[in-house]
Amino acid sequence: MPGSAPLNPCPRSRNDPDVDMVGCGEAMIDLLERHTKQLNTAAEVVDAIDALVWPERAGDDRLGVEVEAFPVVVRDDEPAGRLELDSGDPSVLGLVDTTARTGRMILPRRPEVLRFETSAGGLVTFEPGAQIEHSTVPAHTTQDLQAELTSLWDEVEEVFGSEGVSLVSLGVDPWHTAESIPQQLPLPRYQAMDRYFASQWPAGAVMMRNTCAIQVNLDAGIGQVREERWLAANLLSPLLTAMFACSPGPGTRSRRARVWQELDETRVGLPRWASTEDAKPLGDCAARALAANVMFIIRSDGARPGRPGWSFRHWVEEGHSEVGRPTVADLENHLTTLFPEVRPRNGVMEMRAPDGLPSRWWIVPAVVAGSLLYDDRARYTILELLEPLVTDLNGVWHRAARDGISDPELGWLVRQVADLTAEAARRQPERFGAPAVAVTEAFLERFTLRGRCPADELVELLPSPEKALVWAAGDPEMGGLS
């Protein structure tokens, strides 16, 4: 999502007010250099991206997720509107403030700040439609990851539930339209983004205000391991779209993915490779950054609009009539406006394919992606199995959004991925604990191995808003998974 926070490999860079930096170690770029160093050539952009995005840090093969939920007002057991961020009583901010006062997981915020830090080291932030997002701290085990998710959301759900508000995680809110949900973040970034998409891409309003995702964050590693994980993550991504599709619409299993496919193609999607030899983590990121349209330029007096057709490369080579050439800080901001399906951030790969899912299944995408990329044997098998997809990843992504795993080729591949997941997770018991593996295997048995995705089950329930709401809010009695 536009405001998502990455799995943070340098905890002080997020939480320590005395440190303002991007990257770690030798790749650190301090505040002064970020705002004063101009980028005059494409080569300088590549060097800056190398420092910002791909620091040489092996990492610990950790797991992180970013999960999101709609705050849905419930009346007579049915959806009756969405709670607004900071308007009315109650409001989303007001209820999270209450959670921070009464619970132990969310820390109180300063009144002017629209985010909360957590006692575990993560973040709670908000999307333009008042969706609540929780970015976990990097975890070494699924036990730790699940403990943070469960502890925090139990507290939040208790407070919201006491006010008749259900926290619902699906790819797209099926009961409310983007037109009925205002853009509620007062920051110049989101106002400029809203205007930019409105100029040519009306699906931008749906993406910003009416979608939820699960983003899985994995350490990329270094050297050959990084190159393999980068290739494997992008090959796997369309299959995750199909496997975790949970936003049915006319002619589609993942309406959320279709929304992304209808946006500015310079900043979304998957790499366009002719062969696996073309997959280069730094080169791919730099090429996308240079080719992508500039969405806006942030200065102390506000946001200046970019425009379709004026790329970051144009800005570097030609400058801007008011602000000159871009700085490292401008590049950093530009990178936050790019939304590829696999987004590299500070040595981490953010895998953005899965739709929002009921909370009982939040751990499953992390087990699938993490077990396959962190296990050498599974990764090699994935690279071999999915290599035939490499020349048409965006076409496969479109098929995945439309058909899910009812597509014969994708269905067969996803079932192979399911089998590999079970094997790979069991080879890593220190990272993937028995409870998470059990939930994952139950999910795969319920959906994947039967040629179904969650959207197929949800669409059967939607004629009954009460049943669909209970299912989407994560009630384990609706599925037997906890």
Short mmCIF file of C-alpha atoms in Angstrom, two decimals:
data_model
loop_
_atom_site.label_atom_id
_atom_site.label_comp_id
_atom_site.label_asym_id
_atom_site.label_seq_id
_atom_site.Cartn_x
_atom_site.Cartn_y
_atom_site.Cartn_z
CA MET A 1 0.00 0.00 0.00
CA PRO A 2 1.11 3.59 -0.51
CA GLY A 3 2.00 4.20 3.10
CA SER A 4 3.40 0.81 3.98
CA ALA A 5 6.47 0.58 6.15
CA PRO A 6 9.19 -1.93 5.36
CA LEU A 7 10.57 -4.70 7.49
CA ASN A 8 13.32 -2.64 9.04
CA PRO A 9 16.75 -4.24 9.21
CA CYS A 10 18.24 -1.29 11.16
CA PRO A 11 15.92 -0.75 14.15
CA ARG A 12 17.54 2.54 15.17
CA SER A 13 16.81 4.11 11.81
CA ARG A 14 13.09 3.76 12.50
CA ASN A 15 12.79 4.41 16.19
CA ASP A 16 15.77 6.50 17.33
CA PRO A 17 15.04 10.24 16.93
CA ASP A 18 18.77 10.99 16.95
CA VAL A 19 19.40 8.98 13.80
CA ASP A 20 18.12 9.87 10.35
CA MET A 21 19.55 7.54 7.77
CA VAL A 22 18.79 5.04 5.07
CA GLY A 23 20.70 1.78 4.87
CA CYS A 24 23.31 0.43 7.25
CA GLY A 25 27.05 0.40 7.74
CA GLU A 26 28.99 1.73 4.78
CA ALA A 27 25.75 2.26 2.88
CA MET A 28 24.49 4.82 5.42
CA ILE A 29 23.46 8.14 3.90
CA ASP A 30 23.10 10.93 6.43
CA LEU A 31 20.44 13.60 6.48
CA LEU A 32 22.59 16.44 5.12
CA GLU A 33 23.84 14.49 2.12
CA ARG A 34 20.36 13.22 1.31
CA HIS A 35 18.99 16.74 0.94
CA THR A 36 21.99 18.44 -0.68
CA LYS A 37 23.67 15.92 -2.97
CA GLN A 38 22.27 16.33 -6.48
CA LEU A 39 22.06 13.47 -8.93
CA ASN A 40 23.32 14.56 -12.33
CA THR A 41 23.67 11.27 -14.20
CA ALA A 42 21.97 7.91 -14.42
CA ALA A 43 25.14 6.31 -13.05
CA GLU A 44 24.84 8.41 -9.89
CA VAL A 45 21.25 7.24 -9.53
CA VAL A 46 22.38 3.62 -9.76
CA ASP A 47 25.03 4.18 -7.08
CA ALA A 48 22.49 5.86 -4.79
CA ILE A 49 19.99 3.03 -5.28
CA ASP A 50 22.72 0.54 -4.44
CA ALA A 51 23.18 2.31 -1.09
CA LEU A 52 19.51 2.95 -0.40
CA VAL A 53 18.02 -0.35 -1.53
CA TRP A 54 20.70 -3.03 -1.66
CA PRO A 55 23.17 -2.62 1.22
CA GLU A 56 25.70 -5.44 1.40
CA ARG A 57 24.29 -7.17 4.46
CA ALA A 58 23.75 -10.89 4.66
CA GLY A 59 20.89 -10.58 7.16
CA ASP A 60 19.49 -13.33 9.34
CA ASP A 61 16.77 -14.70 7.03
CA ARG A 62 14.02 -13.14 9.09
CA LEU A 63 10.28 -12.95 8.53
CA GLY A 64 8.07 -9.88 8.62
CA VAL A 65 4.56 -9.09 7.46
CA GLU A 66 2.44 -6.03 6.91
CA VAL A 67 -1.24 -6.79 7.43
CA GLU A 68 -4.17 -4.47 6.87
CA ALA A 69 -7.83 -4.35 7.87
CA PHE A 70 -10.91 -2.28 7.10
CA PRO A 71 -12.76 -0.82 10.12
CA VAL A 72 -16.34 -1.80 9.23
CA VAL A 73 -19.27 -0.47 11.26
CA VAL A 74 -21.72 -3.28 12.06
CA ARG A 75 -25.45 -2.78 12.62
CA ASP A 76 -27.91 -5.66 12.98
CA ASP A 77 -25.00 -8.02 12.25
CA GLU A 78 -24.43 -6.53 8.79
CA PRO A 79 -21.91 -4.04 7.32
CA ALA A 80 -23.19 -0.48 7.66
CA GLY A 81 -20.35 1.83 6.65
CA ARG A 82 -16.69 2.36 7.35
CA LEU A 83 -15.35 4.15 10.40
CA GLU A 84 -13.45 7.31 9.46
CA LEU A 85 -9.90 8.03 10.52
CA ASP A 86 -10.29 11.18 12.59
CA SER A 87 -13.88 12.28 12.11
CA GLY A 88 -16.84 11.44 14.30
CA ASP A 89 -17.10 9.61 17.59
CA PRO A 90 -15.81 7.01 17.62
CA SER A 91 -13.01 7.36 15.08
CA VAL A 92 -10.22 5.01 14.07
CA LEU A 93 -7.56 7.20 15.65
CA GLY A 94 -9.59 7.60 18.80
CA LEU A 95 -10.02 3.87 19.23
CA VAL A 96 -6.35 3.13 18.58
CA ASP A 97 -5.50 5.85 21.12
CA THR A 98 -7.73 4.01 23.58
CA THR A 99 -5.97 0.75 22.79
CA ALA A 100 -2.62 2.43 23.45
CA ARG A 101 -3.83 3.63 26.85
CA THR A 102 -5.41 0.38 27.96
CA GLY A 103 -3.25 -2.31 26.34
CA ARG A 104 0.42 -3.17 26.31
CA MET A 105 1.21 -3.69 22.62
CA ILE A 106 0.63 -0.21 21.14
CA LEU A 107 2.52 2.77 22.55
CA PRO A 108 0.88 6.21 22.89
CA ARG A 109 1.61 8.67 20.07
CA ARG A 110 2.21 12.38 19.96
CA PRO A 111 -1.02 14.14 18.88
CA GLU A 112 0.48 15.45 15.63
CA VAL A 113 1.79 12.04 14.52
CA LEU A 114 -0.41 9.68 12.51
CA ARG A 115 1.35 6.48 13.52
CA PHE A 116 1.95 4.37 16.59
CA GLU A 117 5.04 2.44 17.54
CA THR A 118 4.54 -0.92 19.21
CA SER A 119 6.22 -2.37 22.25
CA ALA A 120 7.60 -5.14 20.03
CA GLY A 121 9.32 -2.62 17.73
CA GLY A 122 6.80 -2.58 14.89
CA LEU A 123 4.47 0.13 13.61
CA VAL A 124 0.75 0.77 13.31
CA THR A 125 -0.06 3.15 10.47
CA PHE A 126 -3.06 4.07 8.35
CA GLU A 127 -3.98 4.03 4.69
CA PRO A 128 -5.95 6.74 2.86
CA GLY A 129 -9.30 5.00 3.42
CA ALA A 130 -8.59 4.62 7.17
CA GLN A 131 -7.44 1.02 6.77
CA ILE A 132 -5.32 -0.01 9.75
CA GLU A 133 -1.88 -1.41 8.91
CA HIS A 134 0.42 -3.31 11.26
CA SER A 135 4.05 -3.73 10.20
CA THR A 136 5.68 -6.33 12.41
CA VAL A 137 9.19 -6.30 13.76
CA PRO A 138 11.55 -8.70 11.92
CA ALA A 139 11.19 -12.14 13.49
CA HIS A 140 13.44 -15.17 13.40
CA THR A 141 10.59 -17.63 13.88
CA THR A 142 6.93 -17.95 13.00
CA GLN A 143 6.24 -18.37 16.71
CA ASP A 144 7.54 -14.85 17.39
CA LEU A 145 5.77 -13.44 14.34
CA GLN A 146 2.44 -15.01 15.24
CA ALA A 147 2.78 -13.94 18.87
CA GLU A 148 3.16 -10.28 17.87
CA LEU A 149 0.25 -10.43 15.43
CA THR A 150 -2.07 -12.17 17.87
CA SER A 151 -1.19 -10.02 20.89
CA LEU A 152 -1.62 -6.72 19.08
CA TRP A 153 -4.76 -7.51 17.12
CA ASP A 154 -6.50 -9.12 20.10
CA GLU A 155 -6.16 -5.80 21.93
CA VAL A 156 -7.26 -3.73 18.94
CA GLU A 157 -10.22 -5.97 18.15
CA GLU A 158 -11.46 -5.84 21.75
CA VAL A 159 -11.57 -2.03 21.73
CA PHE A 160 -13.09 -1.72 18.25
CA GLY A 161 -15.58 -4.52 18.92
CA SER A 162 -16.85 -2.74 22.02
CA GLU A 163 -17.93 0.10 19.71
CA GLY A 164 -19.61 -2.14 17.14
CA VAL A 165 -16.74 -2.04 14.65
CA SER A 166 -15.41 -5.18 12.99
CA LEU A 167 -11.87 -5.34 11.61
CA VAL A 168 -12.12 -7.03 8.23
CA SER A 169 -9.24 -8.17 6.04
CA LEU A 170 -10.07 -8.85 2.38
CA GLY A 171 -8.43 -7.75 -0.87
CA VAL A 172 -11.24 -5.27 -1.62
CA ASP A 173 -14.10 -4.12 0.61
CA PRO A 174 -17.12 -5.77 -1.07
CA TRP A 175 -19.74 -3.69 0.74
CA HIS A 176 -18.51 -0.12 0.20
CA THR A 177 -17.27 1.76 -2.85
CA ALA A 178 -14.20 3.95 -3.11
CA GLU A 179 -16.48 6.84 -4.01
CA SER A 180 -18.14 6.56 -0.60
CA ILE A 181 -14.79 6.55 1.25
CA PRO A 182 -12.88 9.87 1.31
CA GLN A 183 -9.10 10.17 1.15
CA GLN A 184 -8.41 10.87 4.82
CA LEU A 185 -4.65 11.34 5.22
CA PRO A 186 -3.83 15.07 5.40
CA LEU A 187 -0.20 14.68 4.33
CA PRO A 188 0.93 16.36 1.07
CA ARG A 189 2.19 13.00 -0.21
CA TYR A 190 -1.25 11.41 -0.23
CA GLN A 191 -3.02 14.47 -1.56
CA ALA A 192 -0.55 14.63 -4.45
CA MET A 193 -0.85 10.89 -5.08
CA ASP A 194 -4.63 11.16 -5.16
CA ARG A 195 -4.46 13.95 -7.75
CA TYR A 196 -1.88 12.11 -9.85
CA PHE A 197 -3.93 8.94 -10.16
CA ALA A 198 -7.15 10.90 -10.72
CA SER A 199 -5.58 12.52 -13.80
CA GLN A 200 -5.55 9.26 -15.81
CA TRP A 201 -6.06 6.24 -13.57
CA PRO A 202 -9.39 6.23 -11.69
CA ALA A 203 -8.50 2.83 -10.22
CA GLY A 204 -6.07 4.74 -8.01
CA ALA A 205 -8.92 5.77 -5.72
CA VAL A 206 -9.91 2.13 -5.25
CA MET A 207 -6.32 1.11 -4.56
CA MET A 208 -5.76 3.84 -1.99
CA ARG A 209 -9.08 3.74 -0.16
CA ASN A 210 -10.63 0.34 -0.65
CA THR A 211 -7.99 -2.41 -0.74
CA CYS A 212 -6.06 -4.42 1.83
CA ALA A 213 -3.06 -6.69 1.34
CA ILE A 214 -0.68 -8.96 3.17
CA GLN A 215 2.90 -8.05 2.35
CA VAL A 216 5.61 -10.56 3.21
CA ASN A 217 9.07 -9.16 3.95
CA LEU A 218 12.11 -11.39 3.52
CA ASP A 219 15.83 -10.73 3.73
CA ALA A 220 17.35 -10.73 0.25
CA GLY A 221 20.81 -11.90 1.28
CA ILE A 222 23.93 -10.99 -0.69
CA GLY A 223 25.79 -12.14 -3.77
CA GLN A 224 24.51 -15.21 -5.59
CA VAL A 225 21.88 -15.89 -2.94
CA ARG A 226 20.41 -12.43 -3.49
CA GLU A 227 20.25 -12.95 -7.25
CA GLU A 228 18.54 -16.31 -6.82
CA ARG A 229 16.03 -14.99 -4.29
CA TRP A 230 15.26 -11.95 -6.44
CA LEU A 231 14.54 -14.14 -9.47
CA ALA A 232 12.60 -16.72 -7.46
CA ALA A 233 10.48 -14.06 -5.72
CA ASN A 234 9.42 -12.51 -9.02
CA LEU A 235 8.70 -15.89 -10.63
CA LEU A 236 6.66 -16.93 -7.60
CA SER A 237 4.72 -13.68 -7.27
CA PRO A 238 1.93 -14.34 -9.82
CA LEU A 239 1.31 -17.73 -8.25
CA LEU A 240 0.88 -16.05 -4.86
CA THR A 241 -1.69 -13.76 -6.50
CA ALA A 242 -3.62 -16.85 -7.60
CA MET A 243 -3.14 -18.82 -4.38
CA PHE A 244 -4.24 -16.00 -2.06
CA ALA A 245 -6.85 -14.29 -4.25
CA CYS A 246 -9.56 -13.02 -1.89
CA SER A 247 -11.39 -10.20 -3.66
CA PRO A 248 -13.91 -11.66 -6.10
CA GLY A 249 -15.53 -9.44 -8.68
CA PRO A 250 -17.09 -9.75 -12.12
CA GLY A 251 -14.76 -11.98 -14.10
CA THR A 252 -11.98 -11.93 -11.52
CA ARG A 253 -10.75 -13.78 -8.43
CA SER A 254 -8.50 -10.91 -7.27
CA ARG A 255 -10.13 -7.59 -7.97
CA ARG A 256 -7.35 -6.00 -5.94
CA ALA A 257 -4.72 -7.28 -8.39
CA ARG A 258 -6.87 -6.07 -11.29
CA VAL A 259 -6.96 -2.61 -9.70
CA TRP A 260 -3.15 -2.52 -9.57
CA GLN A 261 -3.02 -3.67 -13.18
CA GLU A 262 -5.11 -0.65 -14.20
CA LEU A 263 -2.64 1.88 -12.75
CA ASP A 264 0.40 3.70 -14.18
CA GLU A 265 2.37 0.84 -15.73
CA THR A 266 5.70 2.61 -15.17
CA ARG A 267 5.43 1.99 -11.42
CA VAL A 268 3.58 -1.33 -11.02
CA GLY A 269 3.86 -4.94 -12.13
CA LEU A 270 6.68 -7.38 -12.67
CA PRO A 271 9.98 -7.23 -14.57
CA ARG A 272 9.96 -7.66 -18.33
CA TRP A 273 12.72 -10.18 -18.87
CA ALA A 274 13.73 -12.04 -22.03
CA SER A 275 15.41 -14.79 -20.00
CA THR A 276 16.46 -15.58 -16.45
CA GLU A 277 19.88 -14.11 -17.29
CA ASP A 278 18.25 -10.66 -17.37
CA ALA A 279 17.30 -10.79 -13.69
CA LYS A 280 19.62 -8.40 -11.83
CA PRO A 281 18.48 -6.97 -8.48
CA LEU A 282 20.27 -3.62 -8.78
CA GLY A 283 19.81 -3.24 -12.52
CA ASP A 284 16.10 -4.04 -12.39
CA CYS A 285 15.46 -1.58 -9.57
CA ALA A 286 17.48 1.20 -11.21
CA ALA A 287 15.83 0.68 -14.59
CA ARG A 288 12.35 0.92 -13.08
CA ALA A 289 13.24 3.98 -11.01
CA LEU A 290 14.67 5.85 -13.99
CA ALA A 291 11.79 4.93 -16.30
CA ALA A 292 8.95 5.65 -13.85
CA ASN A 293 7.01 8.88 -14.09
CA VAL A 294 7.66 11.43 -11.37
CA MET A 295 4.50 11.52 -9.26
CA PHE A 296 5.32 14.62 -7.20
CA ILE A 297 8.22 16.63 -5.80
CA ILE A 298 8.21 17.35 -2.07
CA ARG A 299 9.63 20.62 -0.75
CA SER A 300 9.11 22.54 2.48
CA ASP A 301 6.31 24.58 0.87
CA GLY A 302 4.37 21.50 -0.23
CA ALA A 303 4.18 19.03 -3.09
CA ARG A 304 4.73 20.04 -6.72
CA PRO A 305 2.95 17.75 -9.16
CA GLY A 306 4.76 15.48 -11.55
CA ARG A 307 3.11 14.39 -14.75
CA PRO A 308 2.68 11.28 -16.86
CA GLY A 309 5.46 11.04 -19.41
CA TRP A 310 8.03 12.95 -17.33
CA SER A 311 10.27 10.27 -15.87
CA PHE A 312 12.93 10.39 -13.19
CA ARG A 313 15.50 10.02 -15.98
CA HIS A 314 14.11 13.20 -17.55
CA TRP A 315 14.46 14.98 -14.22
CA VAL A 316 18.07 13.83 -13.84
CA GLU A 317 19.06 14.74 -17.39
CA GLU A 318 17.04 17.93 -17.87
CA GLY A 319 16.42 19.27 -14.37
CA HIS A 320 13.27 21.04 -13.19
CA SER A 321 12.55 24.71 -13.79
CA GLU A 322 11.98 25.43 -10.09
CA VAL A 323 14.00 22.90 -8.11
CA GLY A 324 16.81 21.93 -10.46
CA ARG A 325 18.05 18.35 -10.48
CA PRO A 326 16.90 15.76 -7.95
CA THR A 327 18.68 15.06 -4.68
CA VAL A 328 19.19 11.73 -2.97
CA ALA A 329 16.15 12.57 -0.82
CA ASP A 330 14.12 13.10 -4.00
CA LEU A 331 15.20 9.69 -5.23
CA GLU A 332 14.30 8.15 -1.89
CA ASN A 333 10.84 9.72 -2.09
CA HIS A 334 10.45 8.60 -5.72
CA LEU A 335 11.23 5.02 -4.74
CA THR A 336 8.37 5.08 -2.22
CA THR A 337 5.97 5.84 -5.09
CA LEU A 338 6.95 2.70 -7.01
CA PHE A 339 4.82 -0.37 -6.36
CA PRO A 340 6.25 -3.39 -8.18
CA GLU A 341 4.90 -6.74 -7.07
CA VAL A 342 8.28 -7.46 -5.47
CA ARG A 343 9.62 -4.23 -4.00
CA PRO A 344 13.22 -4.09 -2.76
CA ARG A 345 13.75 -1.93 0.31
CA ASN A 346 16.93 -1.70 2.37
CA GLY A 347 18.11 -5.24 1.73
CA VAL A 348 14.61 -6.67 2.06
CA MET A 349 12.20 -7.98 -0.56
CA GLU A 350 8.61 -6.91 0.04
CA MET A 351 6.36 -9.44 -1.67
CA ARG A 352 3.09 -7.64 -2.33
CA ALA A 353 1.01 -10.24 -4.18
CA PRO A 354 -1.32 -11.71 -1.51
CA ASP A 355 -4.74 -10.18 -1.01
CA GLY A 356 -5.86 -9.35 2.48
CA LEU A 357 -7.07 -12.55 4.14
CA PRO A 358 -9.06 -13.32 7.29
CA SER A 359 -6.68 -13.06 10.22
CA ARG A 360 -6.61 -16.80 10.93
CA TRP A 361 -4.60 -17.15 7.69
CA TRP A 362 -2.24 -14.18 8.01
CA ILE A 363 0.74 -16.41 8.77
CA VAL A 364 0.28 -18.59 5.67
CA PRO A 365 1.82 -16.31 2.98
CA ALA A 366 4.90 -15.84 5.18
CA VAL A 367 5.32 -19.60 5.55
CA VAL A 368 4.89 -20.19 1.81
CA ALA A 369 7.22 -17.44 0.59
CA GLY A 370 9.74 -17.76 3.40
CA SER A 371 10.10 -21.52 3.28
CA LEU A 372 10.59 -21.55 -0.48
CA LEU A 373 13.10 -18.71 -0.68
CA TYR A 374 15.13 -19.49 2.44
CA ASP A 375 15.56 -23.21 1.78
CA ASP A 376 18.26 -23.77 -0.85
CA ARG A 377 16.78 -26.98 -2.20
CA ALA A 378 13.30 -25.49 -2.55
CA ARG A 379 14.65 -22.32 -4.15
CA TYR A 380 16.54 -24.26 -6.81
CA THR A 381 13.42 -26.29 -7.55
CA ILE A 382 11.29 -23.14 -7.83
CA LEU A 383 13.78 -21.59 -10.26
CA GLU A 384 13.64 -24.68 -12.47
CA LEU A 385 9.88 -25.19 -12.17
CA LEU A 386 8.91 -21.59 -12.93
CA GLU A 387 11.58 -20.66 -15.48
CA PRO A 388 9.12 -21.09 -18.40
CA LEU A 389 7.11 -18.13 -17.02
CA VAL A 390 10.02 -15.70 -17.15
CA THR A 391 9.25 -14.06 -20.50
CA ASP A 392 5.61 -13.24 -19.67
CA LEU A 393 5.38 -12.55 -15.95
CA ASN A 394 2.90 -9.71 -16.38
CA GLY A 395 0.68 -11.84 -18.60
CA VAL A 396 0.74 -14.60 -16.00
CA TRP A 397 -0.10 -12.03 -13.31
CA HIS A 398 -3.16 -10.94 -15.31
CA ARG A 399 -4.29 -14.55 -15.70
CA ALA A 400 -3.78 -15.14 -11.97
CA ALA A 401 -5.95 -12.15 -11.09
CA ARG A 402 -8.69 -13.21 -13.46
CA ASP A 403 -8.82 -16.97 -12.97
CA GLY A 404 -6.97 -17.72 -9.75
CA ILE A 405 -5.89 -21.34 -9.77
CA SER A 406 -8.80 -22.42 -11.97
CA ASP A 407 -6.41 -21.65 -14.84
CA PRO A 408 -5.13 -25.16 -15.72
CA GLU A 409 -1.45 -24.23 -16.04
CA LEU A 410 -1.43 -22.01 -12.97
CA GLY A 411 -3.42 -24.56 -11.00
CA TRP A 412 -0.87 -27.27 -11.71
CA LEU A 413 2.05 -24.98 -10.84
CA VAL A 414 0.42 -23.77 -7.63
CA ARG A 415 -0.17 -27.34 -6.49
CA GLN A 416 3.53 -28.06 -7.06
CA VAL A 417 4.33 -24.97 -5.00
CA ALA A 418 2.04 -26.23 -2.23
CA ASP A 419 3.85 -29.56 -2.09
CA LEU A 420 7.25 -27.83 -2.07
CA THR A 421 6.09 -25.54 0.74
CA ALA A 422 5.16 -28.40 3.03
CA GLU A 423 8.51 -30.11 2.43
CA ALA A 424 10.60 -26.95 2.76
CA ALA A 425 8.89 -25.75 5.94
CA ARG A 426 9.44 -29.12 7.62
CA ARG A 427 13.14 -28.94 6.76
CA GLN A 428 13.35 -25.67 8.73
CA PRO A 429 11.64 -26.45 12.06
CA GLU A 430 13.71 -23.86 13.92
CA ARG A 431 12.16 -21.11 11.75
CA PHE A 432 8.74 -22.50 10.86
CA GLY A 433 7.12 -23.88 13.99
CA ALA A 434 4.61 -26.70 14.06
CA PRO A 435 1.53 -24.47 14.69
CA ALA A 436 2.26 -22.24 11.67
CA VAL A 437 3.02 -25.24 9.48
CA ALA A 438 -0.24 -26.89 10.58
CA VAL A 439 -2.29 -23.79 9.69
CA THR A 440 -0.51 -23.54 6.35
CA GLU A 441 -1.10 -27.19 5.48
CA ALA A 442 -4.77 -26.86 6.47
CA PHE A 443 -5.10 -23.79 4.21
CA LEU A 444 -3.44 -25.62 1.31
CA GLU A 445 -5.71 -28.63 1.79
CA ARG A 446 -8.84 -26.52 2.07
CA PHE A 447 -8.12 -24.37 -0.98
CA THR A 448 -5.02 -24.93 -3.08
CA LEU A 449 -5.00 -28.70 -3.42
CA ARG A 450 -8.71 -28.59 -4.29
CA GLY A 451 -8.22 -26.06 -7.08
CA ARG A 452 -9.78 -23.21 -5.09
CA CYS A 453 -8.70 -19.90 -3.60
CA PRO A 454 -10.33 -17.93 -0.75
CA ALA A 455 -12.25 -15.82 -3.28
CA ASP A 456 -14.17 -18.93 -4.33
CA GLU A 457 -15.40 -19.44 -0.77
CA LEU A 458 -16.08 -15.75 -0.15
CA VAL A 459 -18.21 -15.35 -3.28
CA GLU A 460 -20.45 -18.16 -2.03
CA LEU A 461 -20.98 -16.31 1.26
CA LEU A 462 -21.49 -12.77 -0.05
CA PRO A 463 -25.25 -13.19 -0.69
CA SER A 464 -25.50 -13.32 3.12
CA PRO A 465 -23.74 -10.17 4.40
CA GLU A 466 -23.87 -11.50 7.96
CA LYS A 467 -22.09 -14.76 7.09
CA ALA A 468 -19.57 -13.07 4.82
CA LEU A 469 -18.74 -10.51 7.50
CA VAL A 470 -18.13 -13.17 10.13
CA TRP A 471 -15.93 -15.13 7.70
CA ALA A 472 -13.94 -12.04 6.71
CA ALA A 473 -13.46 -10.87 10.28
CA GLY A 474 -11.51 -14.03 10.98
CA ASP A 475 -13.93 -15.98 13.15
CA PRO A 476 -12.27 -19.41 13.45
CA GLU A 477 -15.69 -21.04 13.76
CA MET A 478 -16.24 -20.21 10.10
CA GLY A 479 -13.25 -22.26 9.05
CA GLY A 480 -11.88 -24.24 11.94
CA LEU A 481 -8.46 -22.59 11.70
CA SER A 482 -7.12 -20.55 14.56
#
